[in-house]
CSV table of C-alpha atoms and ligand atoms in Angstrom, one decimal:
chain,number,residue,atom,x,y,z
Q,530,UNK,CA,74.1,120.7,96.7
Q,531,UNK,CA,71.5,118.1,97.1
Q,532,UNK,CA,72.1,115.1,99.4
Q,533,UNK,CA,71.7,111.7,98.5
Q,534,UNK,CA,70.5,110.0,101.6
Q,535,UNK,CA,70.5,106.1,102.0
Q,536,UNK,CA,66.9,106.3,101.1
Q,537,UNK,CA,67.8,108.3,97.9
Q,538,UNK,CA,70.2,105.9,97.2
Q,539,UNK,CA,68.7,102.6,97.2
Q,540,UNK,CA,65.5,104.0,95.3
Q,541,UNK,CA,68.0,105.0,92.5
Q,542,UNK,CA,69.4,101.4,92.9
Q,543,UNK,CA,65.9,100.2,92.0
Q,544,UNK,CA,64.4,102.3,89.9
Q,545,UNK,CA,67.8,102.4,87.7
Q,546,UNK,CA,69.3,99.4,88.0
Q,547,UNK,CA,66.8,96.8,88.8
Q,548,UNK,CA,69.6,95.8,91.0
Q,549,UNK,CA,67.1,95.6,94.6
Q,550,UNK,CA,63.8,95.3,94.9
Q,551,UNK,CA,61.6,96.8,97.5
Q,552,UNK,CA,61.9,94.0,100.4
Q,553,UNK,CA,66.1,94.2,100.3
Q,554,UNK,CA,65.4,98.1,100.3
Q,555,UNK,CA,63.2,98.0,103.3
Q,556,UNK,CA,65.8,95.7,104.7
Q,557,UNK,CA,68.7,97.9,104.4
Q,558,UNK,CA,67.1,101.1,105.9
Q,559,UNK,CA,65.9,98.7,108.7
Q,560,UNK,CA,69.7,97.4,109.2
Q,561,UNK,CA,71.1,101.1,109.1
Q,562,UNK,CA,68.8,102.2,111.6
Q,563,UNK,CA,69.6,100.3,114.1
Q,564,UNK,CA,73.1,100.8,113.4
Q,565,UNK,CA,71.9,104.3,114.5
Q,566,UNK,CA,70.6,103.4,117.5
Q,567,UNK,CA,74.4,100.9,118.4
Q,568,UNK,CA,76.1,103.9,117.4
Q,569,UNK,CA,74.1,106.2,119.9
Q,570,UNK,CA,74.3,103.0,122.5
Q,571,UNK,CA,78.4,103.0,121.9
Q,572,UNK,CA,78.5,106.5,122.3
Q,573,UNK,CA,77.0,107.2,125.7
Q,574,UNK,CA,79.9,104.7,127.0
Q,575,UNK,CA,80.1,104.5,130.8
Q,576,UNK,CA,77.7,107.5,130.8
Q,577,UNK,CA,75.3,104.9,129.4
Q,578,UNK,CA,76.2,101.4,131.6
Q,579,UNK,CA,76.9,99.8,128.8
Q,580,UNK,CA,80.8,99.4,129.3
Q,581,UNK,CA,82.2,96.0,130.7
Q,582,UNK,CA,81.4,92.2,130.1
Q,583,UNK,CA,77.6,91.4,130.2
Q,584,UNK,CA,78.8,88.3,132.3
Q,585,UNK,CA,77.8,85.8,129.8
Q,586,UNK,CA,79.7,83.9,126.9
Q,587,UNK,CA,78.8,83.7,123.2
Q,588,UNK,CA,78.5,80.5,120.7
Q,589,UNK,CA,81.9,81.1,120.4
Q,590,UNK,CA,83.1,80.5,123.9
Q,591,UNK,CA,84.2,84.5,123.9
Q,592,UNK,CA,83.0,86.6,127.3
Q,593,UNK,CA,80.5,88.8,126.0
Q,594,UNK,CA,80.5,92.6,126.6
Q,595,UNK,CA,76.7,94.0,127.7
Q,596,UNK,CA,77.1,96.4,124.5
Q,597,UNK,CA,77.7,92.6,122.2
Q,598,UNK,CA,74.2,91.3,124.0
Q,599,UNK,CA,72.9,95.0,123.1
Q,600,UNK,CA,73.9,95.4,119.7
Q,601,UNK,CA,72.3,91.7,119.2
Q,602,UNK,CA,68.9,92.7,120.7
Q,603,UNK,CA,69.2,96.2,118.4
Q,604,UNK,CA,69.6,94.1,115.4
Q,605,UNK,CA,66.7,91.8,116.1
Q,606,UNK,CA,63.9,93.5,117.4
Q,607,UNK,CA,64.2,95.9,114.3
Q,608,UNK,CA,64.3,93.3,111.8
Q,609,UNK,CA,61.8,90.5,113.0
Q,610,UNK,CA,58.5,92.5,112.4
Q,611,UNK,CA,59.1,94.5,108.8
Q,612,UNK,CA,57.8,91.1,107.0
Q,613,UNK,CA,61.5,90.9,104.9
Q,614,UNK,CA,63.0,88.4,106.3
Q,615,UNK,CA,62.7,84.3,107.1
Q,616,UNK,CA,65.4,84.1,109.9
Q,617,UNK,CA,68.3,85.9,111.1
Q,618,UNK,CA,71.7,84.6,112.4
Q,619,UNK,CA,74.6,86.1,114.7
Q,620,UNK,CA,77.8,85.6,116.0
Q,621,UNK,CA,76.0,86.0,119.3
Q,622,UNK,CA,74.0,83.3,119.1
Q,623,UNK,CA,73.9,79.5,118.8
Q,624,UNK,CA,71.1,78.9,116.4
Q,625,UNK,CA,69.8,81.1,113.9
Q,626,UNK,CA,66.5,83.4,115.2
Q,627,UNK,CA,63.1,82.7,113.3
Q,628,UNK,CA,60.7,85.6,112.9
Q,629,UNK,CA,58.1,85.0,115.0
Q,630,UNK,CA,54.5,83.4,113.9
Q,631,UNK,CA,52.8,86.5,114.8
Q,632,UNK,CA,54.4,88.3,111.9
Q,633,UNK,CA,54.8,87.8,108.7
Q,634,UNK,CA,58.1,85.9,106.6
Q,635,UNK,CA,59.7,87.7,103.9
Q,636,UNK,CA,62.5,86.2,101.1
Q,637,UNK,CA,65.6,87.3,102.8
Q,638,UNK,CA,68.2,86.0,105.6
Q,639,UNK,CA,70.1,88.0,107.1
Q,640,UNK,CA,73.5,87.5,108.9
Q,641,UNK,CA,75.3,89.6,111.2
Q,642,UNK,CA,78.5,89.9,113.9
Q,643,UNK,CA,76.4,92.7,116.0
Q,644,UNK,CA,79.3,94.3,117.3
Q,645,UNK,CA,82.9,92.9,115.5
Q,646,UNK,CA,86.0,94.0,117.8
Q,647,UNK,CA,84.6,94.4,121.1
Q,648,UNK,CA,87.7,93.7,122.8
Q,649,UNK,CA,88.1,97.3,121.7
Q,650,UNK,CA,85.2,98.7,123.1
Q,651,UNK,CA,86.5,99.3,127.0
Q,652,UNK,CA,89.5,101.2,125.2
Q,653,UNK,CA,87.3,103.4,123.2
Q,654,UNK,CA,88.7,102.2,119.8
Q,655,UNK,CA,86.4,101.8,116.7
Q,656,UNK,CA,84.2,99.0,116.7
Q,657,UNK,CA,81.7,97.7,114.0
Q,658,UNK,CA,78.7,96.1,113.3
Q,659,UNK,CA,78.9,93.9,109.4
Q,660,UNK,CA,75.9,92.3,107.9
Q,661,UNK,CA,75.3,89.9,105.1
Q,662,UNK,CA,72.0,89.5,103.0
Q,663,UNK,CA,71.0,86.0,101.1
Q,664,UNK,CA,67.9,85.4,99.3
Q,665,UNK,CA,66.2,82.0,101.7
Q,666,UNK,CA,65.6,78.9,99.3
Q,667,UNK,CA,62.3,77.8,97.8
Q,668,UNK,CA,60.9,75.5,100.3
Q,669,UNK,CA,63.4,76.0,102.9
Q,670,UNK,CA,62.7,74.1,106.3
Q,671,UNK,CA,62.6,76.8,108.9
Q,672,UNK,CA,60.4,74.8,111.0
Q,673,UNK,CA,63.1,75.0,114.1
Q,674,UNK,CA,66.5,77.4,115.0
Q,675,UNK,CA,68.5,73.8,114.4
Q,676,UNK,CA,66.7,72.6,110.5
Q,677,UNK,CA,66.9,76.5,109.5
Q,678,UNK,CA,70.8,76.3,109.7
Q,679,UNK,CA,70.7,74.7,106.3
Q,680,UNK,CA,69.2,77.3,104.2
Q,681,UNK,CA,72.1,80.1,105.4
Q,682,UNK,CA,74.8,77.7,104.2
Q,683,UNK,CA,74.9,79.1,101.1
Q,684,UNK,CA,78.3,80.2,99.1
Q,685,UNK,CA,79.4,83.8,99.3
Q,686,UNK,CA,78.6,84.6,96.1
Q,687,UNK,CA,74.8,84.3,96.7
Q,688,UNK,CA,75.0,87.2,98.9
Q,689,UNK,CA,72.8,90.1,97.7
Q,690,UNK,CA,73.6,92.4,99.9
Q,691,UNK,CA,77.1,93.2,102.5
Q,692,UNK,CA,78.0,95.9,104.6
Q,693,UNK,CA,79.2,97.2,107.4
Q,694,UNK,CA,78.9,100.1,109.7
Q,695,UNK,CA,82.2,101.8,111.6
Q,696,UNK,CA,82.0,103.4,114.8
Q,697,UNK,CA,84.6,105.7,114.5
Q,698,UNK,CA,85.2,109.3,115.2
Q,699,UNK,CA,82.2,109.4,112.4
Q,700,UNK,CA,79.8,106.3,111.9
Q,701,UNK,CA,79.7,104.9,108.8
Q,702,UNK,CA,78.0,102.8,106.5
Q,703,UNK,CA,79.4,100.9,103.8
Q,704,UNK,CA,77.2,99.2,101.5
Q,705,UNK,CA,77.2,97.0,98.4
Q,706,UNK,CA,73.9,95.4,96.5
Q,707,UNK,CA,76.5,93.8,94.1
Q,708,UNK,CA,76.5,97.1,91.4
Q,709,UNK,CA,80.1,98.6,93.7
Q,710,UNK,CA,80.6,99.7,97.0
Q,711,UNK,CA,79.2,103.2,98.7
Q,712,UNK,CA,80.2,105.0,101.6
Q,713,UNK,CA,77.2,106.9,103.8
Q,714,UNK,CA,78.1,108.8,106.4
Q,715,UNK,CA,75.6,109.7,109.8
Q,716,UNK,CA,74.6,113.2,109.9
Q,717,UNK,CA,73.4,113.0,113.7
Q,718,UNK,CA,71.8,116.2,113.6
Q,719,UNK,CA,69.2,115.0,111.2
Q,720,UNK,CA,69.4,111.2,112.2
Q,721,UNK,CA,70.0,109.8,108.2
Q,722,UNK,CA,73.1,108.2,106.2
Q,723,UNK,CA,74.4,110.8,103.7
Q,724,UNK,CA,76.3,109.2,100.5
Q,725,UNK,CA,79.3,110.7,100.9
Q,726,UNK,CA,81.5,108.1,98.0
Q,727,UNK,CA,80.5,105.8,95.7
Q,728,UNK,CA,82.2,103.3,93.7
Q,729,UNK,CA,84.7,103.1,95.6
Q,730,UNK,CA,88.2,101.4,94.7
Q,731,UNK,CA,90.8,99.5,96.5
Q,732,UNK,CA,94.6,100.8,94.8
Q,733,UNK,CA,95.8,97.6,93.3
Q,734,UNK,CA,98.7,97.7,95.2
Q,735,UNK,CA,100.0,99.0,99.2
Q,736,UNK,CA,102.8,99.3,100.9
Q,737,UNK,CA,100.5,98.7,104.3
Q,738,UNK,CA,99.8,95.5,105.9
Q,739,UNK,CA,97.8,94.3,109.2
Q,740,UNK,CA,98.0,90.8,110.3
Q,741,UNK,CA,98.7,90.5,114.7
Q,742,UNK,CA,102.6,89.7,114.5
Q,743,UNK,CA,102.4,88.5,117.8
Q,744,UNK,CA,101.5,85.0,116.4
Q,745,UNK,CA,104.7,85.2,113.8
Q,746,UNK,CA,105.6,81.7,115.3
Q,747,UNK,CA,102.4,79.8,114.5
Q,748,UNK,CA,102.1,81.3,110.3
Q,749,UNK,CA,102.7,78.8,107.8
Q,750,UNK,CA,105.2,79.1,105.5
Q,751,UNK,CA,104.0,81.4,102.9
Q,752,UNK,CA,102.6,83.7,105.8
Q,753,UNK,CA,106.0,83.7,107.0
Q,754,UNK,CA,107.8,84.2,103.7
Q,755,UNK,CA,105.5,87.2,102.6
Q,756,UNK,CA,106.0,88.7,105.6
Q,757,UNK,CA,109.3,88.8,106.1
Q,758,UNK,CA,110.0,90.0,102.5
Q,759,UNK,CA,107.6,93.4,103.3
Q,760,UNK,CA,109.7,93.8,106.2
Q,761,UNK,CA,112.8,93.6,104.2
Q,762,UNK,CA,112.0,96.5,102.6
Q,763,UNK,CA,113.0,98.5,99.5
Q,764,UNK,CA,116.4,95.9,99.7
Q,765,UNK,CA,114.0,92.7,99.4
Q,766,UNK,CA,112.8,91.0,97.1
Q,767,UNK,CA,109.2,93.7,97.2
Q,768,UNK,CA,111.5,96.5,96.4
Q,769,UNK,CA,109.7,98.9,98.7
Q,770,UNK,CA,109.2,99.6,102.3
Q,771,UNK,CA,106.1,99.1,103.9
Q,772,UNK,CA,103.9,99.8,107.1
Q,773,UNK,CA,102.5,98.2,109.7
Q,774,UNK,CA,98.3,98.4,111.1
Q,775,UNK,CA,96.9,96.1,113.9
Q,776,UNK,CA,93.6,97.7,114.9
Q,777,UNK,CA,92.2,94.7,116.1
Q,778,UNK,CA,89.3,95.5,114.6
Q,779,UNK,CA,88.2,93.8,111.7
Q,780,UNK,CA,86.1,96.7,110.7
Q,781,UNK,CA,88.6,99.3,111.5
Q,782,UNK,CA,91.2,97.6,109.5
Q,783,UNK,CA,88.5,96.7,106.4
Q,784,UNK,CA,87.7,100.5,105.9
Q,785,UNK,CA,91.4,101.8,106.3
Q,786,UNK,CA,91.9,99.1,103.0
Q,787,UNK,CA,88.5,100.4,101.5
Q,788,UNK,CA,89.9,104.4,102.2
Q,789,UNK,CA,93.8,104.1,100.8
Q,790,UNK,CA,94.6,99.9,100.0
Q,791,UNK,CA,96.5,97.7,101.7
Q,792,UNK,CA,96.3,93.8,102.8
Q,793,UNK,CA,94.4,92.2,106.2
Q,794,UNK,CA,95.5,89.1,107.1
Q,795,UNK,CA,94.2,86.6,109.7
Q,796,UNK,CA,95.8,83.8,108.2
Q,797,UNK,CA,96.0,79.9,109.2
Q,798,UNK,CA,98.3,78.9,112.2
Q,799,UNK,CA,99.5,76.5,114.3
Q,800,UNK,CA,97.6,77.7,116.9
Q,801,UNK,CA,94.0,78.0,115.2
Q,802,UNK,CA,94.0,75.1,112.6
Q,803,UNK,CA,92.1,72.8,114.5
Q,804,UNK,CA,89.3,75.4,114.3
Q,805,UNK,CA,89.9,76.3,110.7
Q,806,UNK,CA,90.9,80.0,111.2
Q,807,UNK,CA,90.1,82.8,113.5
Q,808,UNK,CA,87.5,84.8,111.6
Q,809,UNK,CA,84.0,83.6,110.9
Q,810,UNK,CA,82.9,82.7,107.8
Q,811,UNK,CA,78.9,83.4,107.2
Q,812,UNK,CA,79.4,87.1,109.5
Q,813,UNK,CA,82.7,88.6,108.7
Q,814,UNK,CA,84.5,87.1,105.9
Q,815,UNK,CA,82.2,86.4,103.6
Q,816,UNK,CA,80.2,90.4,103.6
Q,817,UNK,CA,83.9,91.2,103.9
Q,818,UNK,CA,84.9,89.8,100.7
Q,819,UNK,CA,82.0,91.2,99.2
Q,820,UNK,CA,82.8,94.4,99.6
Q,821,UNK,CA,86.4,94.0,98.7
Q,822,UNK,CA,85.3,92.4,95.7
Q,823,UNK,CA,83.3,95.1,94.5
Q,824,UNK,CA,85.9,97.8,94.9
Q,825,UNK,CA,88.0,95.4,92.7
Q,826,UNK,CA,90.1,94.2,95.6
Q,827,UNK,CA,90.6,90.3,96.3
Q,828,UNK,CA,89.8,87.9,99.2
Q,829,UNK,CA,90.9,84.5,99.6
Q,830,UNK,CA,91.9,82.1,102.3
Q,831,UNK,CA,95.1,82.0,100.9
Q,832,UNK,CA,94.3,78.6,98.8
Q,833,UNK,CA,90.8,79.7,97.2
Q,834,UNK,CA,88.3,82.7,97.2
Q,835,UNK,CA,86.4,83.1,100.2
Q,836,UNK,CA,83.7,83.7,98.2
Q,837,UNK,CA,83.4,80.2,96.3
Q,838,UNK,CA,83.2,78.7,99.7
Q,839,UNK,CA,80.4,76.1,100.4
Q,840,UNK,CA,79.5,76.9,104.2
Q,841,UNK,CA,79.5,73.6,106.1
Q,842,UNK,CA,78.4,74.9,109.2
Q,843,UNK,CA,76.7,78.3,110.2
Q,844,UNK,CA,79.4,79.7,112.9
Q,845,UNK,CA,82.5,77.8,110.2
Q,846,UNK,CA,86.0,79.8,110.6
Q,847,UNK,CA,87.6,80.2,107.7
Q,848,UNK,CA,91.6,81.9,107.4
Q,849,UNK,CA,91.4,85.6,105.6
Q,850,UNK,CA,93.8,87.6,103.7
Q,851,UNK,CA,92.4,90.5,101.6
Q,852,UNK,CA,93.0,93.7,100.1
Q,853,UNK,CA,94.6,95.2,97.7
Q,854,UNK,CA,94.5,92.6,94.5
Q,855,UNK,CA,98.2,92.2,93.8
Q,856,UNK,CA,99.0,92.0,97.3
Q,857,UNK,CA,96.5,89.1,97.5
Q,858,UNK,CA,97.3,87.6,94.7
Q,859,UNK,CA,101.4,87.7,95.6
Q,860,UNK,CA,100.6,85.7,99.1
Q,861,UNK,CA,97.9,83.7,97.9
Q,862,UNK,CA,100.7,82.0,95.1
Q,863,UNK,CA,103.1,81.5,97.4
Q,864,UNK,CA,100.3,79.4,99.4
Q,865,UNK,CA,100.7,77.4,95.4
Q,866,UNK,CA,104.3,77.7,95.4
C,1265,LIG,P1,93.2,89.2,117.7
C,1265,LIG,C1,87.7,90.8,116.8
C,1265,LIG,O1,87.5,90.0,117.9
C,1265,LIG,C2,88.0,90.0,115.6
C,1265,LIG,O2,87.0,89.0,115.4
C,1265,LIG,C3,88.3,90.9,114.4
C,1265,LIG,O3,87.5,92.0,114.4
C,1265,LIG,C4,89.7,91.2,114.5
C,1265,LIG,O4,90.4,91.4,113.3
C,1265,LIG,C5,90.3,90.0,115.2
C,1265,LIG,O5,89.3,89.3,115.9
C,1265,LIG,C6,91.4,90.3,116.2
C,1265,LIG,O6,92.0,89.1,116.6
C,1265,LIG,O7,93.7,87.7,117.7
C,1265,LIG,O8,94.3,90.1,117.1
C,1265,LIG,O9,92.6,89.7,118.9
């Protein structure tokens, strides 16, 4: 049987659908090859030196591991040349990164969290890389990192383009240019993405959950009612008995939904209200609930759609429960009730 590489693919996107056009195509192989080249980076390990903390800290305050700096430096060396993009932005760093005079601009930004669940990496647990793609405004100023902030704060639902790519016992790449979701997976011996699902879709409704219990105490009230009625079981109010998933990584846990359902939920708390949630808006939730979207699942904060979100500023934190649609929708009207 033929296969339908990433290439393949998006040229089919294009030539079918009108759905891309050359630029985002370009873009996309660019982004999955250095996803490649992480993937290769990850899997040398301590054979490779490029286990432990790279004795710096991020925008976020967070110790950064040498494979986070890595991935980063990946991501932007193979993206600022190809003549795609006006700037690029990353959990990894302060400011968003302008393509340098010396080449030319293209249409796009392009978001990413290089490496989402390093925490995970020392432990040899799957890690991921997610990406988001937004079209850059007419007559953006992108004359400085700090006056090209404004043209990424744009609402999810601009995206063009969200993916991410699991470093798992296989890598993968999950894609969507808004026309579903598709699932490549990375034949190493000959060094391309192979579509291995397409259209994918999220089961309406799970009897899986993931959300870290061990901050239980801090979940507001409808966190803490939905909860505890899943763990009541076939006897509760749910009427079923359900399982429990902490990967810890936000990729890990996103792709275990996209493969078989269920609901992820890093949720407001006590703890993290002051900083608006955990996860980060512009790099994870928002390519996240693009995706889920597009497989017909649901993402919201628990009080609106992540996706109608108008960014305030580029590194915002926003609280994330998604998944399957009627699990979503259950917890998200008790956050109404
Ligand atoms: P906690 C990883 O650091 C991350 O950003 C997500 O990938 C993951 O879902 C979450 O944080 C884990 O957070 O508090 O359980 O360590």
């Amino acid at each position: 049987m033929v296969q339908r590489t990433l290439a393949r693919y998006l040229t089919e996107e294009q030539r079918n659908k009108g759905v891309i056009t050359a630029d985002l195509k370009f873009l996309i192989e660019i982004v999955s090859r250095a996803c490649q080249a992480i993937s290769v980076a990850i899997g040398k390990g301590s054979l490779g030196g490029v286990l432990g903390e790279a004795g710096s800290d991020n925008v976020q305050g967070e110790a950064q591991k040498k494979l986070d700096v890595l991935s980063n430096d990946i991501l932007l060396d193979a993206n600022e040349w190809g003549g795609h993009l006006a700037a690029m932005a990353s959990e990894e760093m302060d400011l968003p990164h302008l393509v340098p005079h010396r080449f030319p601009k293209g249409e796009y930004l392009l978001t990413f969290d290089p490496l989402d669940g390093s925490s995970n990496i020392d432990v040899n647990v799957s890690i991921g890389t997610i990406f988001s793609v937004l079209k850059c405004p007419e007559g953006a100023d992108l004359s400085t990192p700090e006056a090209a902030e404004a043209a990424f704060l744009q609402p999810g639902t601009a995206q063009v383009a969200a993916g991410y790519a699991v470093y798992g016992p296989t890598t993968l790449l999950v894609l969507t240019v808004g026309n579903g979701v598709a699932v490549f997976t990375l034949d190493r011996e000959q060094g391309s993405f192979i579509l291995t699902q397409e259209n994918v879709q999220i089961p309406a409704d799970t009897k899986e959950f993931a959300i870290n219990m061990s901050n239980q105490r801090f979940w507001e009230a409808p966190v803490q009612r939905y909860v505890a009625e899943m763990q009541a079981g076939k006897e509760g109010p749910l009427g079923k008995d359900y399982n429990m998933r902490w990967v810890a990584s936000m990729v890990a846990d996103v792709h275990r939904i996209m493969t078989r359902g269920g609901i992820f939920m890093y949720p407001l708390d006590s703890k993290i209200k002051a900083q608006g949630g955990k996860l980060r808006l512009m790099y994870e939730a928002n390519p996240m609930a693009m995706l889920i979207e597009q497989a017909g699942g649901a993402a919201t904060t628990g009080r609106q759609r992540i996706l109608d979100i108008v960014p305030g500023k580029l590194h915002q934190r926003v609280p994330v429960i998604l998944g399957s649609k009627n699990e979503v929708d259950r917890v998200t009207g008790y956050h109404s009730a």
